[in-house]
mmCIF file of C-alpha atoms in Angstrom:
data_model
loop_
_atom_site.group_PDB
_atom_site.id
_atom_site.type_symbol
_atom_site.label_atom_id
_atom_site.label_comp_id
_atom_site.label_asym_id
_atom_site.label_seq_id
_atom_site.Cartn_x
_atom_site.Cartn_y
_atom_site.Cartn_z
ATOM 1 C CA UNK A 1 2.606 32.889 9.160
ATOM 2 C CA UNK A 2 3.808 29.494 10.374
ATOM 3 C CA UNK A 3 6.116 27.631 8.312
ATOM 4 C CA UNK A 4 8.492 24.741 8.105
ATOM 5 C CA UNK A 5 11.627 24.368 5.786
ATOM 6 C CA UNK A 6 12.474 21.886 3.157
ATOM 7 C CA UNK A 7 15.049 20.690 5.481
ATOM 8 C CA UNK A 8 12.491 19.850 8.130
ATOM 9 C CA UNK A 9 10.899 17.898 5.524
ATOM 10 C CA UNK A 10 13.879 16.021 4.423
ATOM 11 C CA UNK A 11 14.682 15.188 8.131
ATOM 12 C CA UNK A 12 11.316 13.933 8.816
ATOM 13 C CA UNK A 13 10.954 11.623 6.024
ATOM 14 C CA UNK A 14 14.805 10.821 5.247
ATOM 15 C CA UNK A 15 14.395 12.251 1.815
ATOM 16 C CA UNK A 16 17.516 11.955 -0.791
ATOM 17 C CA UNK A 17 18.523 15.283 -2.202
ATOM 18 C CA UNK A 18 18.890 15.299 -5.935
ATOM 19 C CA UNK A 19 19.225 19.046 -6.789
ATOM 20 C CA UNK A 20 18.924 22.398 -4.834
ATOM 21 C CA UNK A 21 21.278 21.366 -2.018
ATOM 22 C CA UNK A 22 21.582 25.059 -1.120
ATOM 23 C CA UNK A 23 18.067 25.831 -0.898
ATOM 24 C CA UNK A 24 16.807 23.740 1.838
ATOM 25 C CA UNK A 25 16.028 26.545 3.957
ATOM 26 C CA UNK A 26 13.091 27.435 1.413
ATOM 27 C CA UNK A 27 9.760 27.749 3.633
ATOM 28 C CA UNK A 28 6.772 25.623 3.349
ATOM 29 C CA UNK A 29 3.726 27.269 4.703
ATOM 30 C CA UNK A 30 0.809 25.186 3.338
ATOM 31 C CA UNK A 31 -0.347 22.113 4.781
ATOM 32 C CA UNK A 32 -1.200 19.847 1.787
ATOM 33 C CA UNK A 33 0.831 18.643 -0.923
ATOM 34 C CA UNK A 34 -0.083 18.661 -4.880
ATOM 35 C CA UNK A 35 0.266 16.297 -7.662
ATOM 36 C CA UNK A 36 0.667 18.549 -10.981
ATOM 37 C CA UNK A 37 -1.436 17.245 -13.761
ATOM 38 C CA UNK A 38 -3.518 19.829 -15.549
ATOM 39 C CA UNK A 39 -0.349 22.240 -15.045
ATOM 40 C CA UNK A 40 1.693 19.743 -17.665
ATOM 41 C CA UNK A 41 -0.908 20.610 -20.296
ATOM 42 C CA UNK A 42 -0.618 24.408 -19.583
ATOM 43 C CA UNK A 43 -3.662 24.814 -17.194
ATOM 44 C CA UNK A 44 -2.690 27.020 -14.236
ATOM 45 C CA UNK A 45 -5.679 28.966 -13.238
ATOM 46 C CA UNK A 46 -5.677 27.184 -9.851
ATOM 47 C CA UNK A 47 -2.165 25.884 -9.612
ATOM 48 C CA UNK A 48 -1.347 25.824 -5.770
ATOM 49 C CA UNK A 49 2.302 26.901 -6.337
ATOM 50 C CA UNK A 50 3.050 27.308 -2.373
ATOM 51 C CA UNK A 51 2.497 23.579 -1.825
ATOM 52 C CA UNK A 52 5.139 20.747 -2.047
ATOM 53 C CA UNK A 53 5.000 19.231 -5.588
ATOM 54 C CA UNK A 54 4.670 15.411 -5.795
ATOM 55 C CA UNK A 55 5.772 13.378 -9.005
ATOM 56 C CA UNK A 56 4.793 9.933 -8.958
ATOM 57 C CA UNK A 57 5.016 7.084 -11.652
ATOM 58 C CA UNK A 58 2.101 8.547 -13.734
ATOM 59 C CA UNK A 59 3.620 12.131 -14.023
ATOM 60 C CA UNK A 60 7.093 10.898 -14.694
ATOM 61 C CA UNK A 61 5.880 8.483 -17.196
ATOM 62 C CA UNK A 62 3.712 11.033 -18.863
ATOM 63 C CA UNK A 63 6.820 13.398 -19.236
ATOM 64 C CA UNK A 64 8.775 10.461 -20.690
ATOM 65 C CA UNK A 65 6.362 10.022 -23.573
ATOM 66 C CA UNK A 66 6.879 13.479 -24.577
ATOM 67 C CA UNK A 67 9.561 14.757 -27.253
ATOM 68 C CA UNK A 68 12.540 16.234 -25.542
ATOM 69 C CA UNK A 69 11.425 19.589 -26.504
ATOM 70 C CA UNK A 70 7.839 19.051 -25.519
ATOM 71 C CA UNK A 71 8.978 17.584 -21.969
ATOM 72 C CA UNK A 72 11.298 20.528 -21.284
ATOM 73 C CA UNK A 73 8.429 22.944 -21.983
ATOM 74 C CA UNK A 74 5.989 21.285 -19.889
ATOM 75 C CA UNK A 75 8.184 20.722 -16.789
ATOM 76 C CA UNK A 76 9.688 24.130 -17.283
ATOM 77 C CA UNK A 77 6.276 25.743 -17.060
ATOM 78 C CA UNK A 78 5.696 24.169 -13.707
ATOM 79 C CA UNK A 79 9.307 25.110 -12.433
ATOM 80 C CA UNK A 80 8.840 28.554 -13.258
ATOM 81 C CA UNK A 81 6.197 29.073 -10.281
ATOM 82 C CA UNK A 82 9.130 28.102 -7.968
ATOM 83 C CA UNK A 83 7.253 25.852 -5.703
ATOM 84 C CA UNK A 84 9.209 25.037 -2.271
ATOM 85 C CA UNK A 85 10.352 21.680 -3.508
ATOM 86 C CA UNK A 86 9.528 18.663 -5.742
ATOM 87 C CA UNK A 87 9.242 15.208 -4.264
ATOM 88 C CA UNK A 88 9.778 12.038 -6.681
ATOM 89 C CA UNK A 89 8.398 8.888 -5.105
ATOM 90 C CA UNK A 90 9.038 5.128 -5.773
ATOM 91 C CA UNK A 91 12.737 5.716 -5.998
ATOM 92 C CA UNK A 92 12.488 6.294 -9.742
ATOM 93 C CA UNK A 93 15.963 6.018 -11.512
ATOM 94 C CA UNK A 94 18.170 9.230 -11.515
ATOM 95 C CA UNK A 95 18.796 8.363 -15.151
ATOM 96 C CA UNK A 96 15.213 9.128 -16.010
ATOM 97 C CA UNK A 97 15.134 12.326 -14.136
ATOM 98 C CA UNK A 98 18.138 14.247 -15.543
ATOM 99 C CA UNK A 99 15.933 16.680 -17.325
ATOM 100 C CA UNK A 100 14.148 17.446 -14.063
ATOM 101 C CA UNK A 101 17.410 17.646 -12.073
ATOM 102 C CA UNK A 102 18.822 20.202 -14.533
ATOM 103 C CA UNK A 103 15.652 22.292 -14.423
ATOM 104 C CA UNK A 104 15.777 22.309 -10.563
ATOM 105 C CA UNK A 105 19.404 23.035 -10.450
ATOM 106 C CA UNK A 106 18.954 25.987 -12.780
ATOM 107 C CA UNK A 107 16.104 27.601 -10.977
ATOM 108 C CA UNK A 108 17.477 26.581 -7.537
ATOM 109 C CA UNK A 109 14.670 24.581 -6.461
ATOM 110 C CA UNK A 110 15.185 21.221 -4.078
ATOM 111 C CA UNK A 111 14.372 18.079 -5.891
ATOM 112 C CA UNK A 112 13.918 15.385 -3.309
ATOM 113 C CA UNK A 113 13.379 11.625 -3.661
ATOM 114 C CA UNK A 114 11.741 8.997 -1.512
ATOM 115 C CA UNK A 115 11.256 4.929 -1.847
ATOM 116 C CA UNK A 116 7.647 5.145 -0.619
ATOM 117 C CA UNK A 117 4.810 4.667 -2.898
ATOM 118 C CA UNK A 118 3.068 7.932 -4.126
ATOM 119 C CA UNK A 119 -0.224 7.273 -2.304
ATOM 120 C CA UNK A 120 1.776 6.307 0.989
ATOM 121 C CA UNK A 121 3.993 9.382 0.970
ATOM 122 C CA UNK A 122 1.123 11.788 0.261
ATOM 123 C CA UNK A 123 -0.823 10.619 3.139
ATOM 124 C CA UNK A 124 2.373 10.727 5.648
ATOM 125 C CA UNK A 125 3.172 14.198 4.327
ATOM 126 C CA UNK A 126 -0.250 15.553 4.674
ATOM 127 C CA UNK A 127 -0.675 14.401 8.037
ATOM 128 C CA UNK A 128 2.777 15.778 9.086
ATOM 129 C CA UNK A 129 2.151 19.021 7.361
ATOM 130 C CA UNK A 130 -1.238 19.535 9.002
ATOM 131 C CA UNK A 131 -0.136 19.149 12.406
ATOM 132 C CA UNK A 132 3.323 21.168 12.056
ATOM 133 C CA UNK A 133 1.423 24.149 10.417
ATOM 134 C CA UNK A 134 -1.961 24.141 12.365
ATOM 135 C CA UNK A 135 -2.807 27.165 14.276
ATOM 136 C CA UNK A 136 -2.056 26.743 18.056
ATOM 137 C CA UNK A 137 -2.323 28.151 21.237
ATOM 138 C CA UNK A 138 -0.727 27.168 24.827
ATOM 139 C CA UNK A 139 -3.064 26.854 27.810
ATOM 140 C CA UNK A 140 -2.432 26.253 31.474
ATOM 141 C CA UNK A 141 -3.725 22.766 32.501
ATOM 142 C CA UNK A 142 -3.214 19.023 32.060
ATOM 143 C CA UNK A 143 -4.017 16.876 28.957
ATOM 144 C CA UNK A 144 -4.953 13.319 29.479
ATOM 145 C CA UNK A 145 -6.197 10.382 27.538
ATOM 146 C CA UNK A 146 -8.917 8.195 29.300
ATOM 147 C CA UNK A 147 -9.656 5.155 27.686
ATOM 148 C CA UNK A 148 -8.922 6.452 24.242
ATOM 149 C CA UNK A 149 -10.777 9.960 25.232
ATOM 150 C CA UNK A 150 -8.745 13.138 25.106
ATOM 151 C CA UNK A 151 -9.497 15.475 28.250
ATOM 152 C CA UNK A 152 -8.221 18.748 29.215
ATOM 153 C CA UNK A 153 -8.306 19.329 32.885
ATOM 154 C CA UNK A 154 -8.105 23.041 33.921
ATOM 155 C CA UNK A 155 -8.527 24.848 37.083
ATOM 156 C CA UNK A 156 -6.615 27.130 39.458
ATOM 157 C CA UNK A 157 -3.138 26.569 40.480
ATOM 158 C CA UNK A 158 -2.816 24.011 43.229
ATOM 159 C CA UNK A 159 -6.628 22.852 42.744
ATOM 160 C CA UNK A 160 -5.294 19.221 42.143
ATOM 161 C CA UNK A 161 -5.049 18.935 38.291
ATOM 162 C CA UNK A 162 -1.719 16.946 38.444
ATOM 163 C CA UNK A 163 -2.727 14.727 41.335
ATOM 164 C CA UNK A 164 -5.788 13.869 39.487
ATOM 165 C CA UNK A 165 -3.852 13.121 36.411
ATOM 166 C CA UNK A 166 -1.471 10.804 38.672
ATOM 167 C CA UNK A 167 -4.478 8.853 39.960
ATOM 168 C CA UNK A 168 -5.595 8.388 36.281
ATOM 169 C CA UNK A 169 -2.236 7.284 35.088
ATOM 170 C CA UNK A 170 -2.067 4.749 38.095
ATOM 171 C CA UNK A 171 -5.288 3.369 36.803
ATOM 172 C CA UNK A 172 -3.981 2.726 33.282
ATOM 173 C CA UNK A 173 -4.650 5.847 31.469
ATOM 174 C CA UNK A 174 -2.042 8.146 29.738
ATOM 175 C CA UNK A 175 -0.407 11.593 30.263
ATOM 176 C CA UNK A 176 -0.083 13.904 27.353
ATOM 177 C CA UNK A 177 0.957 17.161 28.931
ATOM 178 C CA UNK A 178 1.346 18.802 32.054
ATOM 179 C CA UNK A 179 1.142 22.612 32.965
ATOM 180 C CA UNK A 180 1.884 23.897 29.347
ATOM 181 C CA UNK A 181 -0.488 22.241 27.092
ATOM 182 C CA UNK A 182 -0.352 22.998 23.285
ATOM 183 C CA UNK A 183 -3.658 22.969 21.319
ATOM 184 C CA UNK A 184 -3.352 22.665 17.710
ATOM 185 C CA UNK A 185 -6.551 23.126 15.349
ATOM 186 C CA UNK A 186 -5.980 20.712 12.566
ATOM 187 C CA UNK A 187 -9.581 21.217 10.893
ATOM 188 C CA UNK A 188 -12.411 23.228 11.752
ATOM 189 C CA UNK A 189 -13.864 20.760 14.129
ATOM 190 C CA UNK A 190 -10.804 19.138 15.587
ATOM 191 C CA UNK A 191 -8.398 20.376 18.442
ATOM 192 C CA UNK A 192 -5.221 18.092 19.214
ATOM 193 C CA UNK A 193 -3.640 18.386 22.567
ATOM 194 C CA UNK A 194 0.124 18.013 22.939
ATOM 195 C CA UNK A 195 3.081 19.062 25.029
ATOM 196 C CA UNK A 196 5.742 21.688 24.265
ATOM 197 C CA UNK A 197 8.503 19.208 24.030
ATOM 198 C CA UNK A 198 10.270 20.487 27.167
ATOM 199 C CA UNK A 199 7.623 19.000 29.528
ATOM 200 C CA UNK A 200 7.265 15.689 27.542
ATOM 201 C CA UNK A 201 6.534 12.857 29.980
ATOM 202 C CA UNK A 202 7.062 15.213 32.996
ATOM 203 C CA UNK A 203 4.423 15.609 35.829
ATOM 204 C CA UNK A 204 4.870 18.328 38.389
ATOM 205 C CA UNK A 205 3.384 17.261 41.752
ATOM 206 C CA UNK A 206 3.412 19.496 44.769
ATOM 207 C CA UNK A 207 5.575 18.366 47.856
ATOM 208 C CA UNK A 208 7.111 15.768 45.543
ATOM 209 C CA UNK A 209 8.478 17.581 42.483
ATOM 210 C CA UNK A 210 8.912 16.351 38.847
ATOM 211 C CA UNK A 211 8.336 12.802 38.017
ATOM 212 C CA UNK A 212 8.857 11.154 34.736
ATOM 213 C CA UNK A 213 5.763 9.080 34.262
ATOM 214 C CA UNK A 214 7.242 6.803 31.499
ATOM 215 C CA UNK A 215 10.134 5.808 33.640
ATOM 216 C CA UNK A 216 7.952 5.262 36.637
ATOM 217 C CA UNK A 217 4.932 3.554 35.030
ATOM 218 C CA UNK A 218 6.364 2.342 31.710
ATOM 219 C CA UNK A 219 5.810 3.889 28.345
ATOM 220 C CA UNK A 220 2.009 3.008 28.351
ATOM 221 C CA UNK A 221 1.546 5.855 30.591
ATOM 222 C CA UNK A 222 2.457 8.447 28.142
ATOM 223 C CA UNK A 223 1.333 9.415 24.669
ATOM 224 C CA UNK A 224 2.299 12.066 22.261
ATOM 225 C CA UNK A 225 -1.038 13.630 21.503
ATOM 226 C CA UNK A 226 -4.685 13.305 21.739
ATOM 227 C CA UNK A 227 -7.836 14.765 20.087
ATOM 228 C CA UNK A 228 -9.584 16.966 22.850
ATOM 229 C CA UNK A 229 -12.950 16.098 23.203
ATOM 230 C CA UNK A 230 -13.948 17.118 26.785
ATOM 231 C CA UNK A 231 -12.907 20.328 28.651
ATOM 232 C CA UNK A 232 -13.024 19.592 32.317
ATOM 233 C CA UNK A 233 -12.708 22.289 34.974
ATOM 234 C CA UNK A 234 -11.906 21.323 38.634
ATOM 235 C CA UNK A 235 -13.234 23.959 41.011
ATOM 236 C CA UNK A 236 -13.355 24.152 44.880
ATOM 237 C CA UNK A 237 -16.662 22.967 46.394
ATOM 238 C CA UNK A 238 -19.137 25.674 47.430
ATOM 239 C CA UNK A 239 -21.430 24.731 50.379
ATOM 240 C CA UNK A 240 -24.533 26.884 48.725
ATOM 241 C CA UNK A 241 -24.235 25.361 45.307
ATOM 242 C CA UNK A 242 -26.635 22.733 44.132
ATOM 243 C CA UNK A 243 -24.637 19.690 42.752
ATOM 244 C CA UNK A 244 -27.526 17.036 42.536
ATOM 245 C CA UNK A 245 -28.648 17.890 38.862
ATOM 246 C CA UNK A 246 -30.268 14.857 37.053
ATOM 247 C CA UNK A 247 -29.328 16.340 33.649
ATOM 248 C CA UNK A 248 -26.773 18.884 33.161
ATOM 249 C CA UNK A 249 -27.404 21.631 30.782
ATOM 250 C CA UNK A 250 -24.766 21.253 27.985
ATOM 251 C CA UNK A 251 -21.875 23.850 28.064
ATOM 252 C CA UNK A 252 -19.088 24.359 25.807
ATOM 253 C CA UNK A 253 -15.686 25.947 25.761
ATOM 254 C CA UNK A 254 -14.228 27.558 22.661
ATOM 255 C CA UNK A 255 -10.591 27.192 21.600
ATOM 256 C CA UNK A 256 -9.770 28.782 18.168
ATOM 257 C CA UNK A 257 -13.437 28.793 17.253
ATOM 258 C CA UNK A 258 -13.783 24.862 18.078
ATOM 259 C CA UNK A 259 -16.374 24.293 20.604
ATOM 260 C CA UNK A 260 -15.462 21.623 23.042
ATOM 261 C CA UNK A 261 -18.052 20.149 25.586
ATOM 262 C CA UNK A 262 -17.293 21.630 29.098
ATOM 263 C CA UNK A 263 -17.798 19.855 32.529
ATOM 264 C CA UNK A 264 -17.504 21.437 35.928
ATOM 265 C CA UNK A 265 -16.391 19.089 38.768
ATOM 266 C CA UNK A 266 -16.118 20.540 42.217
ATOM 267 C CA UNK A 267 -13.638 19.290 44.661
ATOM 268 C CA UNK A 268 -14.347 18.223 48.283
ATOM 269 C CA UNK A 269 -12.266 16.120 50.572
ATOM 270 C CA UNK A 270 -12.992 12.380 50.206
ATOM 271 C CA UNK A 271 -14.437 12.795 46.452
ATOM 272 C CA UNK A 272 -13.028 10.263 43.945
ATOM 273 C CA UNK A 273 -12.249 12.898 41.240
ATOM 274 C CA UNK A 274 -10.347 10.700 39.018
ATOM 275 C CA UNK A 275 -13.321 8.380 39.253
ATOM 276 C CA UNK A 276 -15.496 11.252 38.248
ATOM 277 C CA UNK A 277 -13.377 12.028 35.220
ATOM 278 C CA UNK A 278 -13.411 8.412 34.263
ATOM 279 C CA UNK A 279 -17.404 8.594 34.467
ATOM 280 C CA UNK A 280 -17.637 11.861 32.545
ATOM 281 C CA UNK A 281 -15.403 10.333 29.653
ATOM 282 C CA UNK A 282 -17.334 7.373 29.411
ATOM 283 C CA UNK A 283 -20.772 9.112 29.584
ATOM 284 C CA UNK A 284 -19.647 11.366 26.814
ATOM 285 C CA UNK A 285 -18.774 8.214 24.748
ATOM 286 C CA UNK A 286 -22.413 6.806 25.317
ATOM 287 C CA UNK A 287 -23.838 10.266 24.416
ATOM 288 C CA UNK A 288 -21.980 10.071 21.155
ATOM 289 C CA UNK A 289 -23.278 6.698 20.577
ATOM 290 C CA UNK A 290 -27.095 8.375 21.233
ATOM 291 C CA UNK A 291 -27.575 7.112 24.604
ATOM 292 C CA UNK A 292 -28.583 9.393 27.540
ATOM 293 C CA UNK A 293 -29.135 7.961 30.889
ATOM 294 C CA UNK A 294 -31.294 11.061 31.882
ATOM 295 C CA UNK A 295 -33.495 10.233 29.087
ATOM 296 C CA UNK A 296 -33.897 6.616 30.052
ATOM 297 C CA UNK A 297 -34.563 7.493 33.591
ATOM 298 C CA UNK A 298 -37.498 10.033 32.517
ATOM 299 C CA UNK A 299 -38.810 7.264 30.249
ATOM 300 C CA UNK A 300 -38.894 4.913 33.339
ATOM 301 C CA UNK A 301 -40.625 7.613 35.489
ATOM 302 C CA UNK A 302 -43.238 8.136 32.570
ATOM 303 C CA UNK A 303 -43.723 4.429 32.168
ATOM 304 C CA UNK A 304 -44.354 4.092 35.960
ATOM 305 C CA UNK A 305 -46.870 6.858 36.032
ATOM 306 C CA UNK A 306 -48.746 5.582 33.125
ATOM 307 C CA UNK A 307 -48.615 2.039 34.688
ATOM 308 C CA UNK A 308 -50.148 3.413 38.114
ATOM 309 C CA UNK A 309 -52.866 5.298 35.972
ATOM 310 C CA UNK A 310 -53.797 2.115 34.371
ATOM 311 C CA UNK A 311 -54.331 0.375 37.515
ATOM 312 C CA UNK A 312 -56.542 2.872 39.109
ATOM 313 C CA UNK A 313 -60.308 1.766 39.528
#
């Protein structure tokens, strides 16, 4: 099971540690945070105890309104489940958190604090945890972002994936990852493509070697991640194959049970492969808007035939 540690959360959001300094190694394996509410009134049937617990102004104000004995009882019932950590938002004053600090120190649970509002921090934390804990695989290929559309370029070694990516970069598009592309499944319908850290900003070109696209072409030539919406396979041209279909049968590639539209582009000397990738990306976007060039073409043919029939004597 994938996990990060409380220390990773502290580092990512620059959280202040109020209690549990020695327990920052505790694992976080759930991708969403939780605001305890019903738990403070004793209902624990569906308490997600493995999630980070967030205490905003609403929760802290409620606890302050209880008697000391009742407050200790209510927070004690939550603490006894030993969640990974608690995060207090809005930089709420430590003086009003003494009882919470005492409980966390006694149970050895990290208590953290952020100046962010509750809604803002929950949004940021959920996004971060979802990406960090998402199932992932690594595939051989190149990941690029073409006019806002994430594309995975695949094919055999030496077929021209990196060279195609270089041409796309020179045309104003962006590199995400070369050679080792990390795919993350962040929800049942979405795959994110990113790099593995070691190859960040690097593009490997045969006969040239490694180049840093951000240093050569500027920061706009690279981005950290992109949603993969097209899987394009580059293949060698075969003389006996038919390549003039008016409407290509929809095909899909599956990554971690997520289907991604698949297109095959055959390479031949003189073909503008980067231009074909751009066309495929733009055509996918138009189909997403409900437009099909093949359908419009067939409608024109049908209209022309009907017009000819109407003019027959």
